[in-house]
Structure formats: structure tokens, C-alpha cells
Amino acid sequence: MNSAHDHSHPPLLSDSSDSDSDHGQSSSVLLRHMDLSDSIFKSYFEFIGQSSATAADLSKIQSFLTSSSSGALSCLICLERIRLSDPTWSCSSLCYAVFHLVCIQSWARQASDLAAARAATRLPVTVDKAAESATWNCPKCRAEYSKTQIPKSYVCFCGKLENPPSDDPWVLPHSCGDVCNRPLKNNCGHYCLLLCHPGPCPSCPKLVKSRCFCGSLQDVRRCGYKEFSCNNPCSKLLDCGVHRCSEICHVGPCPPCRARGVFKCQCGQKREERECCDRIFQCDTPCGKVLSCGKHICQKGCHSSGCGECPFQGKRTCPCGKRTYRDIPCDAVVQLCGATCDKMLSCGYHKCPERCHRGQCIETCRTVVRKSCRCGSLKKEVPCYQELSCERKCQRIRDCGRHPCKRRCCDGDCPPCSEICGKRLRCKNHKCPSPCHRGPCAPCPIMVTISCACGETHFEVPCGTEMNQKPPKCPKRCPITPLCRHAPNSKPHKCHYGACPTCRLPCEEEYPCGHKCKLRCHGPQPPPNPEFTLKPKKKKTIRQTGGIPGTACPPCPELVWRSCVGQHIGAERMMVCSDRSQFCCENLCGNPLPCGNHFCTKTCHALETLSSSEQLQRSEPCEDCTLPCEKVREPKCPHHCPQPCHPGECPPCKVLIKRSCHCGSMVHVFECIYYNSLSAKDQESVRSCRGPCHRKLPYCTHLCPETCHPGQCPYPDKCSKKVTVRCKCQTLRKEWLCQDVQAAYYRDGCLPRDVPKNHFGIGLIPCNSDCKSKAQVVESELQLRKSQVMEEKAPETGKSVPKRRKRRERIQQSSQSTKLQKIASSTKRLLLFVLLFMALLAAIYYGYKGLLWLNDWMNEVDERRRRRYSRIS
């Protein structure tokens, strides 16, 4: 916690990492903060003194003071900084958080209106009545407030002064500067002695006489801690009236008596060992005493009082209660009346339909009634005892306004939404963990602690505002001890982020050989503190931790470990530090071979790449690589390089690969290097067969007129082919462009793709008045010509007949065809369809065989070429 309780001023420390302006500003803020703390806590400390208990009570107030003095006090609702002149409101229930007055008013109104609307939909009350009892919650601690407690004015923390001044530098912001004087907790009757302050009031410091929990010890204690335990046995008389409580002095009632003893049951026939708290019990033996009538025995269980009179004496009734019998012996059996029982069954709606009977009525009512399910969508006749429910899922939106109920056979009272809200909060770091709800989410309850480098000075800010805060200025001494030999003589400095200042004394560091370095101190430096990461990092120059640039320590004559010429790990030898001679070890060389892919397997030797001064008299080159090439070709392809291991790039790949054109009518064969070196656009270009597309357009019966192309055919709705358009009776006809025909179908609300091929263009021209008359004229002419043909015995073969007449005669003959001719024509059509289908299957089969033969031939060509390359290599 912050060290604001210390009244002694700290010693002056160097602050080389901060500027003079920052140091002066932080010193003024720190002194003002210490003065405010002293003025607020002065009366409290004078009354009770300083102790650990008081420090714990004042920790919440101290945290508010630290945040206010450093400018880090923020509103949880808008996440903006609370200025000294901003009207505020603070929670007085649990968290004592401070908010902007405008923010909390808007929050409270929205929450209360939402609660009233939810109550009006779930309860049989009006909106106005629900609004009167609506409540709202504190955004942080969720403490409940009524609608009348919505703040209307800006008051100080203690609530005595409205619109407190903000221009007094020696009064805490948002406070009146007078004594708080609020009633303390636990209703002790005393009042707070601090000046007007944020946060909870501390415990009552006054001395009162109080007794311990058991009442055996009386002591003078602080009123806030007057409830205490004397740590002696309680010794209160327990409920049994015999034993006393053996627990240590405790709060609340004493536990039940656990002393064991032998006790009798209520009838006195059985004795058992039990705990004292269970001393009154009943045994399992029935009473069995003879009643006053002398004919019956008591059917009760174990009891302590008298057995009572015989229940069969006096007035008696039949089992159903409709007939009464007087003055009959108690041992006589009551006769059945023979009427309907009419006792109410367990359902509460129907009566027993059986005749007067002994014993219980039927347990389940089997009367068939018409019931409706809970949601009312299903009505059915079922037995009365059976519940009726349907499988319909409720589609009503729950209170959250986002998710449906989906409960089977819901009665309309949908439960609250069980989904997690999951919306990102305004802090942008966390998501709302509450159940799904209406309105804005509650602010993020997490508080982020911002502290100095040593952690002694810190304050808390709402989550989401930490990026705009600066670390507090700490007056403590930097706890990092210098690692060089001048640590006792180093000048102390203040707590800081980053690296400590460098040592400027002479080095005089002793080497293992015993010599001393005469340079400025370049000994080990302590690891720097991490930079303050809640703000954007700035580029900083790297600080030199070694000696002065351009100088070095003198060479050491002591023995050191030196590696061999092959730089092998574990083959070092002890040599004089200043001796630069080299040696060979017994390990393998392990250096890269000229191929650049493998390593030398010879014994350690001097490399030929070293200079003449560092090379041994006998230098030996590394071995030659004889392994096959395993490089990945560029551009990447799945074929391996046929050459042995070599440096540099592999030769181009000449393997043939097959690619089909875009319309699928042709297969191209390319060299691998040529095809893979092309761009994606060029690959699409070379794959084109340069012929017609051969793909059918999606909206008409024509083929794509474009050259073989990738993707979908362009402009399928702009077909320029001519189509013969007819009326419905096919009398009128015109030639339209295909795109006009498609547009006509779209205007009629029909898709061109759904129109059959033989009906494409029919019905687009409206019939006129001449269609019917022309049809009648044609029919009359046909009838006349038919009669003329029937009169003639033989047609004249020498005369030329017009084509139109032949067509009309053919139409008449087809219309006059018999049923046998129709069957013959259908059979011909069926045979023609079968022949066409068999021809298509044969074409597909032999085409597939031809493709397989072509593939085998190309593979054989590839194999021959690969063998030829292998022979050449």
C-alpha cells in the first residue's frame, strides 16, 4: 500500500532517469497528497494512534486518495477521467465507487425503465405501477437502489454540502472539508471522526465496556471491535437443562447437547443409549392396551398419554357416510348402504362412481375428460389423471429480446434466458459474463492495479482506462543493488523503470590471473526493469554496458580452453590465453561440402578457406559428394532432379504433363518447366483450345458462341441467336432475338431455363381475331380437298403438286390415321430411341478405351525419354 501514512520526509535521492520538470511536478503533487492525507486522518490518528488494524480500515480511503492525487480516478460507465470540477456520485452500499453524476443518472433511468417493462410483461400489473416499484443497481457492486434514490444533485461524500467547491487546493476534491459525521456501521450510535472522505467510514474508535460472547468476561474495547471471544469454555446451560456447553467462547446459540446416556421411550417399554439432544423418542412396539370398551385394543404406536375412548362407540355411519346407525355395539360390523360412494377423488373434480364400499377409493381418476395442453394448441380426450402436453416448441422471445423460448408445450410464462450475453464490454478487454439481458451491459468490474517499479506505490483504475494512465511517482529508493564491485560507493537513486544509471568509477576488476583492469568500470550490470507497458513503447537508444568504445582489457596470460581448427564442441584444450596456435582433434570434420547440401566425414582438418597465417602446414580439402540430388526444384514441381548432388540450381524439368482445355474437348501436353513458370493468367491462356466453347448456355437452348474460356460463360442472358416465336395456337409467328425471348419470359414471371426445348418461344405472341377465322377457312378447304380426293379413283402422276398442298394432304392423312398406325409409329419411335442410346453407349465406351490407349502411349514415351536421359548421365 502507499506509504502516505509515514509522517517523516524521505531523504533526497538522485533521479537521473527523470527530467527536472517531471521531478518538480511529482514532488509538488506528492507533498500535496501527503498534506491531504495528514489533514483527513489527523483527528482519527490523534484519537486512537496508528496501528495495523487502523491501516486496514483506512486502506479503501487511501486507495481513493492515491487515485485522485495521480489523476487516475475514472468513471466506470463512460471510462473517462473524473476531473476536479466534474459533478460526481459515489455508491454508499458496498463498493463506494465514484461515477459522473450525468452517467449514473442515465444508467439508473435506463435500468429502472427496463426493470419496469420486464415486470409489466411477466406480472399482472400495469406499466405505471411497475415503474413505481422499479429498482436499479450500482454498475460495480450491483447493490440495489429504488427509483426514488436516483441522484438529482451533486453533493459531497458525506452528503452535507451541495455543489462542493473544487478550487481549494487544500481540500480533497468533491468533499466539503468538514468532519464526515456519518453514523458508523453496526449502529453503535457514534459518528465518523474523519474529514469528508470517499470510501467506507472506518470502524468506531471509541472505548466501550463490552462482554465476550459467553458473557463471563467484561473488558474495555474499541467500539468497532467490541465483539470478542475470551477463548475460555462457554459453560452456558444447554437446552437439556443438565449439561453445559464445552465449546470455546463462540458467537450465536450453543450447539445441541451431544452427551450420551440411556433413556426410555415414551411408553417406557424400551431403553436405548442415545445423545442427550435425542432423548425423547418412540419405539416400534405398538401400545396393545385394552380400551375402555373391553373389546378392542389400542392401535396407536408408542405414546406417553392415555389411550382414549374406543373409536367404534356411539353414532356410526356406513363407509360412504350417507346412512347413520345409532346405539349399535362397538364390535358389530356396520352394513353397507348400497348407494353410490360419491366421495371426492384425489383429482378434486370427480367423485367415486362405485357403490358404498370399505377401504380407500380408487387412487387414479379414470373419467375421460377433454383437456388442453399448457400452451393451448392441443385439445384431446384423456383420462382425468393423465397430464396432456404437446410437442410444439414455444417461439416467443424471452426477456433478453434475442433468443426464443423453445420450451416444449410452454404455458406462456417463459423462463429467463439461460444463454450467456457474451457482448464485448466497453473496456474492450473482457466479455459480459451475465445471462443474456436487455439494455446495456454492466461495466467491467475488474480493477487494474498500476504501480511503480518497486510496487510500493500503486493505485487501482477501472479496466479499459489503464492505457491512458501514467505510473505513480515513487519516493522510495531503488531496490536494485549494483552488481559491480563499486556497489558500496554507488550513489542511491529513486525508484524507476528501465535500466539503472551506469557506474562511472574506474574498473580495477581482477581477472583470474590476478591482474586489474585500468579502464572505467565495465563490470556486470543488473538486468533493467521492464518498461512501463501500459502506454505505447518509444524507441530508445541501446545503452553501452561494456567499457569505453575502442579500448579493451589487456590480454590475459592464464590458461584458457581453446577449440580445434574444426570448431568441434567438446574437443577443447587448455592453452595459454595469449597463445594463438591451433590443433586438430579426433572428431569428424562436419563442414559443408562444395555441393552445399552435405557435410564432410573426414577426420578434423584445417580448412582451405582460412588465411595463410591461420592454416596448418598440411591443409587437406574436404571429400567429394557422390549422393543423388535431393533439392526441391524452382519453380516447385513433383519431379526429382536426375543429376547427382550438385551446387546451384537444378536444370529445368522437361517432364511432360497433361492438362485439359477449359471446355473439356481437348487434352494439352506441356513441359513441366514451361507450364509451371507461367503465371496463372498465362496458364489459363495456353490451356484454351482456341475453338468454340461447346457448353450450353444456362438460360436458353443455344451453345456458347465464345472461344474456349475458363469459368462461367459470359453474358448468358445476351444471346443473339434468332428464335421463331409463335402464338398459343401457333398461327402467328415472328423471329426474335434469343435475349428478347428471355426478357419476355422474365416479364411473364417465368424462368427461361424451366421452359422445355420444343415449347421455347411458343405463346409469347398474343392471338388476334384472325386466328380463329383462318383456322375455320383452312378446315373448310381441307374438307373440300378431301372430298375431291375421294372422288378421284387414282391420282394423276404426271402433274406437279405444290409443296403446301402435299403438306396439307400429309396432315389430313396423319389426322385420319387408325389406332394400329398410331401403335406402329410409337413402336418405331421406341426402336429409334433404343438404337440411339446403344450408339451413344458404344461411342462412350470406345472413346474411353481410346483415351486409355493415348495415356499408355504417352507414358511409354515418357519412360523412353527418362531412359535416354539416364543413359546420357
Short mmCIF file of C-alpha atoms in Angstrom, two decimals, residues 280-700:
data_model
loop_
_atom_site.label_atom_id
_atom_site.label_comp_id
_atom_site.label_asym_id
_atom_site.label_seq_id
_atom_site.Cartn_x
_atom_site.Cartn_y
_atom_site.Cartn_z
CA ILE A 280 -37.28 -38.12 23.60
CA PHE A 281 -38.10 -40.89 21.08
CA GLN A 282 -40.71 -43.53 20.19
CA CYS A 283 -40.11 -47.24 19.87
CA ASP A 284 -41.52 -49.54 17.15
CA THR A 285 -43.71 -51.59 19.57
CA PRO A 286 -47.49 -50.89 19.31
CA CYS A 287 -49.34 -49.94 22.50
CA GLY A 288 -51.65 -53.06 22.71
CA LYS A 289 -53.62 -51.90 25.81
CA VAL A 290 -57.33 -52.80 26.12
CA LEU A 291 -59.61 -49.81 25.60
CA SER A 292 -62.47 -48.84 27.94
CA CYS A 293 -64.99 -50.92 25.96
CA GLY A 294 -63.11 -54.08 26.88
CA LYS A 295 -63.42 -55.44 23.34
CA HIS A 296 -60.73 -53.58 21.33
CA ILE A 297 -57.07 -52.81 21.89
CA CYS A 298 -55.18 -49.53 21.25
CA GLN A 299 -53.81 -49.35 17.70
CA LYS A 300 -51.58 -46.37 18.35
CA GLY A 301 -47.81 -46.56 18.41
CA CYS A 302 -45.56 -45.73 21.36
CA HIS A 303 -47.10 -42.81 23.29
CA SER A 304 -46.97 -41.34 26.78
CA SER A 305 -50.58 -40.14 27.37
CA GLY A 306 -53.76 -42.22 27.82
CA CYS A 307 -55.17 -44.39 25.05
CA GLY A 308 -58.59 -42.61 24.96
CA GLU A 309 -62.11 -43.92 24.24
CA CYS A 310 -62.98 -46.68 21.78
CA PRO A 311 -63.44 -45.11 18.29
CA PHE A 312 -66.31 -47.57 17.47
CA GLN A 313 -68.68 -46.45 20.25
CA GLY A 314 -71.63 -44.04 19.78
CA LYS A 315 -73.03 -42.90 16.43
CA ARG A 316 -71.57 -44.72 13.42
CA THR A 317 -72.08 -44.40 9.68
CA CYS A 318 -71.65 -46.57 6.64
CA PRO A 319 -68.30 -46.24 4.73
CA CYS A 320 -69.73 -43.60 2.37
CA GLY A 321 -71.34 -41.64 5.26
CA LYS A 322 -74.88 -41.47 3.82
CA ARG A 323 -76.61 -43.74 6.38
CA THR A 324 -76.25 -43.29 10.17
CA TYR A 325 -76.54 -46.07 12.78
CA ARG A 326 -77.20 -45.36 16.45
CA ASP A 327 -76.82 -47.49 19.58
CA ILE A 328 -75.13 -50.46 17.98
CA PRO A 329 -72.38 -52.43 19.77
CA CYS A 330 -68.82 -51.37 19.02
CA ASP A 331 -67.97 -54.92 17.90
CA ALA A 332 -70.84 -55.08 15.37
CA VAL A 333 -69.98 -54.64 11.68
CA VAL A 334 -71.67 -51.64 10.00
CA GLN A 335 -73.68 -52.68 6.95
CA LEU A 336 -73.17 -51.13 3.52
CA CYS A 337 -75.94 -48.79 2.38
CA GLY A 338 -75.78 -49.86 -1.30
CA ALA A 339 -75.76 -46.28 -2.62
CA THR A 340 -73.09 -44.70 -4.76
CA CYS A 341 -69.98 -43.81 -2.80
CA ASP A 342 -69.70 -40.17 -4.14
CA LYS A 343 -66.52 -39.45 -2.20
CA MET A 344 -64.26 -36.85 -3.80
CA LEU A 345 -61.34 -38.48 -5.58
CA SER A 346 -57.75 -37.29 -5.46
CA CYS A 347 -58.19 -35.19 -8.64
CA GLY A 348 -60.57 -32.84 -6.74
CA TYR A 349 -63.12 -32.70 -9.65
CA HIS A 350 -64.87 -36.09 -9.80
CA LYS A 351 -66.50 -38.41 -7.24
CA CYS A 352 -66.14 -42.15 -6.73
CA PRO A 353 -68.64 -43.95 -9.05
CA GLU A 354 -68.62 -47.28 -7.14
CA ARG A 355 -71.19 -48.48 -4.63
CA CYS A 356 -70.64 -47.91 -0.94
CA HIS A 357 -67.51 -49.88 -0.09
CA ARG A 358 -64.96 -50.35 2.63
CA GLY A 359 -61.40 -49.20 2.26
CA GLN A 360 -59.90 -46.45 0.14
CA CYS A 361 -61.40 -45.30 -3.15
CA ILE A 362 -59.50 -45.77 -6.39
CA GLU A 363 -56.30 -43.73 -6.40
CA THR A 364 -56.43 -42.56 -10.04
CA CYS A 365 -59.49 -40.92 -11.57
CA ARG A 366 -60.17 -42.62 -14.91
CA THR A 367 -63.04 -40.38 -16.03
CA VAL A 368 -62.44 -39.33 -19.63
CA VAL A 369 -62.44 -35.54 -19.93
CA ARG A 370 -61.46 -33.14 -22.69
CA LYS A 371 -58.21 -31.42 -21.73
CA SER A 372 -55.98 -28.86 -23.40
CA CYS A 373 -52.23 -28.74 -23.12
CA ARG A 374 -50.38 -25.96 -21.33
CA CYS A 375 -49.86 -23.89 -24.47
CA GLY A 376 -53.45 -24.46 -25.66
CA SER A 377 -52.55 -25.76 -29.11
CA LEU A 378 -53.75 -29.35 -28.48
CA LYS A 379 -57.14 -30.48 -27.16
CA LYS A 380 -57.83 -34.16 -26.59
CA GLU A 381 -59.99 -36.52 -24.55
CA VAL A 382 -57.81 -38.31 -21.98
CA PRO A 383 -58.30 -39.88 -18.53
CA CYS A 384 -58.54 -37.31 -15.76
CA TYR A 385 -55.36 -38.46 -14.01
CA GLN A 386 -53.24 -38.16 -17.16
CA GLU A 387 -51.44 -34.91 -17.97
CA LEU A 388 -51.63 -33.66 -21.58
CA SER A 389 -48.68 -31.96 -23.28
CA CYS A 390 -47.85 -31.38 -26.93
CA GLU A 391 -44.53 -31.36 -28.80
CA ARG A 392 -44.86 -27.78 -30.04
CA LYS A 393 -41.88 -25.57 -29.21
CA CYS A 394 -42.57 -22.11 -27.90
CA GLN A 395 -41.38 -19.41 -30.32
CA ARG A 396 -41.86 -16.44 -28.01
CA ILE A 397 -38.86 -14.20 -27.48
CA ARG A 398 -37.56 -14.27 -23.93
CA ASP A 399 -36.90 -11.25 -21.75
CA CYS A 400 -33.49 -10.75 -23.37
CA GLY A 401 -35.15 -9.88 -26.69
CA ARG A 402 -32.69 -12.04 -28.64
CA HIS A 403 -33.40 -15.75 -28.11
CA PRO A 404 -36.70 -17.67 -28.44
CA CYS A 405 -38.03 -19.82 -25.58
CA LYS A 406 -38.03 -23.21 -27.47
CA ARG A 407 -39.56 -24.97 -24.45
CA ARG A 408 -41.97 -27.77 -25.30
CA CYS A 409 -45.64 -27.02 -24.57
CA CYS A 410 -44.92 -23.71 -22.82
CA ASP A 411 -47.74 -22.12 -20.82
CA GLY A 412 -46.62 -18.60 -21.79
CA ASP A 413 -44.61 -17.93 -18.64
CA CYS A 414 -41.25 -18.35 -20.38
CA PRO A 415 -38.26 -18.69 -18.04
CA PRO A 416 -35.44 -16.14 -18.14
CA CYS A 417 -32.86 -16.61 -20.85
CA SER A 418 -30.10 -19.04 -19.86
CA GLU A 419 -27.66 -18.01 -22.57
CA ILE A 420 -24.53 -16.03 -21.71
CA CYS A 421 -24.58 -12.44 -23.02
CA GLY A 422 -21.01 -12.53 -24.37
CA LYS A 423 -21.04 -8.94 -25.67
CA ARG A 424 -17.73 -7.12 -25.52
CA LEU A 425 -17.70 -4.62 -22.70
CA ARG A 426 -16.64 -1.00 -23.06
CA CYS A 427 -13.23 -1.86 -21.65
CA LYS A 428 -12.65 -3.86 -24.89
CA ASN A 429 -10.74 -6.48 -22.87
CA HIS A 430 -13.50 -8.73 -21.50
CA LYS A 431 -16.92 -10.01 -22.47
CA CYS A 432 -20.12 -9.73 -20.45
CA PRO A 433 -20.42 -12.88 -18.24
CA SER A 434 -24.04 -12.17 -17.21
CA PRO A 435 -27.03 -14.08 -18.56
CA CYS A 436 -28.47 -12.65 -21.78
CA HIS A 437 -30.31 -9.41 -21.00
CA ARG A 438 -31.80 -6.28 -22.46
CA GLY A 439 -30.20 -2.87 -22.39
CA PRO A 440 -26.54 -2.00 -21.90
CA CYS A 441 -24.20 -4.41 -20.15
CA ALA A 442 -22.85 -3.66 -16.71
CA PRO A 443 -19.39 -2.08 -16.68
CA CYS A 444 -16.39 -4.33 -16.35
CA PRO A 445 -15.96 -4.99 -12.60
CA ILE A 446 -12.23 -5.72 -12.85
CA MET A 447 -9.88 -3.11 -11.45
CA VAL A 448 -6.34 -2.85 -12.84
CA THR A 449 -3.54 -2.03 -10.44
CA ILE A 450 -0.95 0.45 -11.72
CA SER A 451 2.16 0.59 -9.58
CA CYS A 452 5.67 1.90 -9.64
CA ALA A 453 8.60 -0.34 -10.48
CA CYS A 454 9.11 -1.50 -6.89
CA GLY A 455 5.38 -1.92 -6.23
CA GLU A 456 5.32 0.17 -3.06
CA THR A 457 3.20 2.96 -4.58
CA HIS A 458 0.13 1.91 -6.55
CA PHE A 459 -3.48 2.70 -7.26
CA GLU A 460 -6.42 0.99 -8.97
CA VAL A 461 -8.20 2.15 -12.11
CA PRO A 462 -11.17 0.61 -13.98
CA CYS A 463 -10.34 -1.91 -16.65
CA GLY A 464 -10.06 -0.17 -20.02
CA THR A 465 -8.60 3.08 -18.72
CA GLU A 466 -5.14 1.75 -17.87
CA MET A 467 -3.73 2.67 -21.29
CA ASN A 468 -4.21 6.37 -20.54
CA GLN A 469 -2.58 6.29 -17.11
CA LYS A 470 0.95 7.02 -16.05
CA PRO A 471 2.80 5.13 -13.32
CA PRO A 472 2.83 6.87 -9.95
CA LYS A 473 5.94 8.70 -8.83
CA CYS A 474 7.51 6.71 -6.02
CA PRO A 475 9.70 8.50 -3.41
CA LYS A 476 11.28 5.22 -2.33
CA ARG A 477 14.91 4.26 -3.02
CA CYS A 478 15.62 1.97 -5.96
CA PRO A 479 15.84 -1.58 -4.52
CA ILE A 480 18.19 -2.90 -7.25
CA THR A 481 21.73 -3.44 -5.93
CA PRO A 482 24.57 -2.76 -8.41
CA LEU A 483 26.49 -5.89 -9.40
CA CYS A 484 29.87 -4.27 -9.94
CA ARG A 485 32.48 -4.04 -7.20
CA HIS A 486 31.62 -0.37 -6.54
CA ALA A 487 28.19 -1.12 -5.05
CA PRO A 488 29.03 0.23 -1.54
CA ASN A 489 30.21 3.54 -3.04
CA SER A 490 27.40 3.99 -5.60
CA LYS A 491 25.06 6.96 -5.24
CA PRO A 492 21.45 5.98 -4.35
CA HIS A 493 18.67 6.95 -6.76
CA LYS A 494 14.86 6.88 -6.79
CA CYS A 495 12.60 4.05 -7.93
CA HIS A 496 12.37 4.00 -11.71
CA TYR A 497 11.53 1.95 -14.79
CA GLY A 498 14.20 0.73 -17.20
CA ALA A 499 17.94 0.37 -16.57
CA CYS A 500 19.85 1.90 -13.67
CA PRO A 501 22.47 4.61 -14.41
CA THR A 502 25.92 3.33 -15.31
CA CYS A 503 28.85 3.32 -12.87
CA ARG A 504 31.48 5.97 -13.66
CA LEU A 505 34.29 4.78 -11.34
CA PRO A 506 37.50 3.03 -12.53
CA CYS A 507 37.07 -0.65 -13.23
CA GLU A 508 40.01 -2.26 -11.29
CA GLU A 509 38.37 -5.62 -11.87
CA GLU A 510 40.65 -8.58 -11.13
CA TYR A 511 41.00 -11.25 -13.81
CA PRO A 512 41.52 -14.92 -12.82
CA CYS A 513 45.21 -14.31 -13.47
CA GLY A 514 45.35 -11.60 -10.77
CA HIS A 515 45.71 -8.51 -12.98
CA LYS A 516 43.45 -5.48 -12.67
CA CYS A 517 41.68 -3.58 -15.43
CA LYS A 518 42.53 0.15 -15.53
CA LEU A 519 39.57 1.20 -17.66
CA ARG A 520 36.33 2.78 -16.48
CA CYS A 521 34.01 0.30 -14.78
CA HIS A 522 32.58 -2.12 -17.34
CA GLY A 523 31.60 -4.82 -14.90
CA PRO A 524 28.28 -6.68 -14.92
CA GLN A 525 25.16 -4.55 -14.91
CA PRO A 526 21.93 -5.58 -13.16
CA PRO A 527 19.10 -6.55 -15.50
CA PRO A 528 16.96 -3.49 -16.25
CA ASN A 529 13.42 -3.17 -15.00
CA PRO A 530 10.81 -3.77 -17.71
CA GLU A 531 9.49 -0.62 -19.28
CA PHE A 532 6.03 0.62 -18.33
CA THR A 533 3.92 -1.46 -20.76
CA LEU A 534 0.52 0.17 -20.25
CA LYS A 535 1.48 3.01 -22.60
CA PRO A 536 2.91 2.78 -26.16
CA LYS A 537 6.59 1.93 -26.20
CA LYS A 538 9.02 4.51 -27.53
CA LYS A 539 12.23 3.77 -29.36
CA LYS A 540 15.17 4.19 -27.05
CA THR A 541 18.88 4.09 -27.72
CA ILE A 542 20.69 0.98 -26.52
CA ARG A 543 22.91 1.80 -23.57
CA GLN A 544 26.50 0.53 -23.68
CA THR A 545 27.23 -1.74 -20.74
CA GLY A 546 30.84 -2.52 -21.54
CA GLY A 547 33.96 -0.40 -21.31
CA ILE A 548 34.88 2.71 -23.28
CA PRO A 549 34.50 2.07 -27.07
CA GLY A 550 37.89 1.48 -28.76
CA THR A 551 39.64 0.09 -25.66
CA ALA A 552 39.87 -3.40 -24.27
CA CYS A 553 41.34 -5.09 -21.27
CA PRO A 554 44.92 -6.32 -21.69
CA PRO A 555 45.38 -9.95 -22.79
CA CYS A 556 45.36 -12.49 -20.02
CA PRO A 557 48.34 -14.86 -19.77
CA GLU A 558 46.38 -17.51 -17.90
CA LEU A 559 45.40 -20.88 -19.40
CA VAL A 560 42.12 -20.95 -21.25
CA TRP A 561 40.11 -23.54 -23.14
CA ARG A 562 40.73 -23.37 -26.91
CA SER A 563 38.80 -25.22 -29.60
CA CYS A 564 40.35 -27.17 -32.53
CA VAL A 565 40.61 -25.96 -36.15
CA GLY A 566 37.32 -27.71 -36.91
CA GLN A 567 35.48 -25.77 -34.12
CA HIS A 568 34.12 -29.01 -32.60
CA ILE A 569 32.21 -28.90 -29.32
CA GLY A 570 33.78 -30.95 -26.51
CA ALA A 571 37.25 -31.09 -28.12
CA GLU A 572 38.69 -28.03 -26.34
CA ARG A 573 42.20 -27.98 -24.84
CA MET A 574 43.73 -25.94 -22.05
CA MET A 575 46.16 -23.40 -23.58
CA VAL A 576 47.80 -20.12 -22.69
CA CYS A 577 45.37 -17.24 -23.24
CA SER A 578 47.81 -15.23 -25.43
CA ASP A 579 48.92 -18.28 -27.49
CA ARG A 580 47.03 -18.42 -30.82
CA SER A 581 48.33 -21.75 -32.16
CA GLN A 582 45.79 -24.29 -33.46
CA PHE A 583 45.41 -28.08 -33.27
CA CYS A 584 43.36 -30.93 -34.71
CA CYS A 585 41.06 -33.24 -32.73
CA GLU A 586 39.95 -36.82 -33.47
CA ASN A 587 36.37 -35.92 -34.43
CA LEU A 588 34.90 -35.85 -37.93
CA CYS A 589 35.20 -32.62 -39.91
CA GLY A 590 31.47 -31.89 -40.37
CA ASN A 591 31.99 -28.84 -42.64
CA PRO A 592 29.71 -28.28 -45.66
CA LEU A 593 30.90 -29.91 -48.91
CA PRO A 594 31.22 -27.92 -52.20
CA CYS A 595 27.78 -29.17 -53.19
CA GLY A 596 26.37 -27.12 -50.32
CA ASN A 597 23.99 -29.92 -49.31
CA HIS A 598 26.07 -32.43 -47.28
CA PHE A 599 28.93 -32.39 -44.77
CA CYS A 600 32.47 -33.76 -44.75
CA THR A 601 33.04 -37.12 -42.99
CA LYS A 602 36.85 -36.93 -42.78
CA THR A 603 38.82 -36.51 -39.58
CA CYS A 604 39.21 -32.95 -38.26
CA HIS A 605 41.46 -30.98 -40.64
CA ALA A 606 42.35 -27.41 -41.49
CA LEU A 607 40.01 -25.72 -43.90
CA GLU A 608 41.29 -24.33 -47.18
CA THR A 609 39.24 -21.19 -46.73
CA LEU A 610 41.40 -19.98 -43.81
CA SER A 611 44.15 -17.41 -44.30
CA SER A 612 47.83 -18.48 -44.56
CA SER A 613 48.62 -17.31 -41.02
CA GLU A 614 45.85 -19.49 -39.53
CA GLN A 615 46.36 -22.53 -41.81
CA LEU A 616 48.33 -25.60 -40.87
CA GLN A 617 51.33 -26.67 -42.95
CA ARG A 618 49.33 -29.66 -44.22
CA SER A 619 45.87 -28.50 -45.35
CA GLU A 620 43.51 -31.11 -46.75
CA PRO A 621 40.40 -30.46 -48.86
CA CYS A 622 37.05 -31.95 -47.93
CA GLU A 623 35.77 -35.06 -49.74
CA ASP A 624 33.67 -35.04 -52.91
CA CYS A 625 29.92 -35.66 -52.65
CA THR A 626 28.60 -38.76 -54.55
CA LEU A 627 24.97 -38.74 -53.33
CA PRO A 628 21.99 -38.11 -55.65
CA CYS A 629 20.45 -34.64 -55.79
CA GLU A 630 17.58 -34.13 -53.34
CA LYS A 631 16.84 -30.44 -53.89
CA VAL A 632 13.38 -29.04 -54.45
CA ARG A 633 13.16 -27.51 -57.90
CA GLU A 634 12.15 -23.93 -58.60
CA PRO A 635 9.50 -23.42 -59.72
CA LYS A 636 8.22 -26.19 -57.49
CA CYS A 637 7.20 -29.43 -59.23
CA PRO A 638 6.71 -33.05 -58.09
CA HIS A 639 9.58 -34.48 -60.21
CA HIS A 640 13.07 -35.23 -58.85
CA CYS A 641 16.29 -33.94 -60.36
CA PRO A 642 18.02 -36.74 -62.45
CA GLN A 643 21.56 -35.42 -61.82
CA PRO A 644 23.85 -36.32 -58.90
CA CYS A 645 24.22 -33.91 -55.98
CA HIS A 646 25.45 -30.56 -57.33
CA PRO A 647 25.72 -26.94 -56.22
CA GLY A 648 23.44 -24.26 -57.53
CA GLU A 649 20.04 -24.67 -59.09
CA CYS A 650 18.77 -27.86 -60.71
CA PRO A 651 18.25 -27.98 -64.54
CA PRO A 652 14.76 -27.23 -65.83
CA CYS A 653 12.23 -30.05 -65.57
CA LYS A 654 11.37 -31.46 -69.04
CA VAL A 655 8.75 -33.99 -67.94
CA LEU A 656 5.53 -33.83 -69.97
CA ILE A 657 2.31 -33.12 -68.09
CA LYS A 658 -1.29 -33.27 -69.32
CA ARG A 659 -3.88 -30.54 -68.88
CA SER A 660 -7.39 -30.42 -70.37
CA CYS A 661 -8.80 -27.30 -72.00
CA HIS A 662 -11.47 -25.21 -70.31
CA CYS A 663 -14.39 -26.63 -72.25
CA GLY A 664 -13.12 -30.22 -71.84
CA SER A 665 -12.92 -31.09 -75.53
CA MET A 666 -9.11 -31.39 -75.81
CA VAL A 667 -6.11 -32.52 -73.68
CA HIS A 668 -2.87 -30.46 -73.93
CA VAL A 669 0.63 -31.79 -73.23
CA PHE A 670 3.20 -29.32 -71.79
CA GLU A 671 6.72 -29.46 -70.45
CA CYS A 672 6.72 -29.13 -66.65
CA ILE A 673 9.17 -26.16 -66.59
CA TYR A 674 7.21 -24.34 -69.27
CA TYR A 675 3.80 -24.78 -67.64
CA ASN A 676 4.86 -24.09 -64.01
CA SER A 677 6.86 -20.99 -64.98
CA LEU A 678 3.76 -19.37 -66.43
CA SER A 679 1.58 -17.11 -64.37
CA ALA A 680 -1.96 -18.13 -63.51
CA LYS A 681 -3.30 -15.92 -66.29
CA ASP A 682 -0.90 -17.37 -68.87
CA GLN A 683 -1.72 -20.93 -67.76
CA GLU A 684 -5.39 -20.26 -68.45
CA SER A 685 -4.49 -18.82 -71.86
CA VAL A 686 -2.38 -21.80 -73.03
CA ARG A 687 -4.97 -24.30 -71.85
CA SER A 688 -7.58 -22.85 -74.20
CA CYS A 689 -8.22 -24.97 -77.32
CA ARG A 690 -8.99 -21.79 -79.39
CA GLY A 691 -12.21 -23.40 -80.60
CA PRO A 692 -15.87 -22.87 -79.76
CA CYS A 693 -16.80 -23.31 -76.17
CA HIS A 694 -19.28 -26.20 -76.78
CA ARG A 695 -21.01 -25.50 -73.50
CA LYS A 696 -24.76 -24.92 -73.40
CA LEU A 697 -25.94 -21.55 -72.16
CA PRO A 698 -27.88 -21.78 -68.87
CA TYR A 699 -30.94 -19.72 -69.92
CA CYS A 700 -31.61 -20.93 -73.48
#
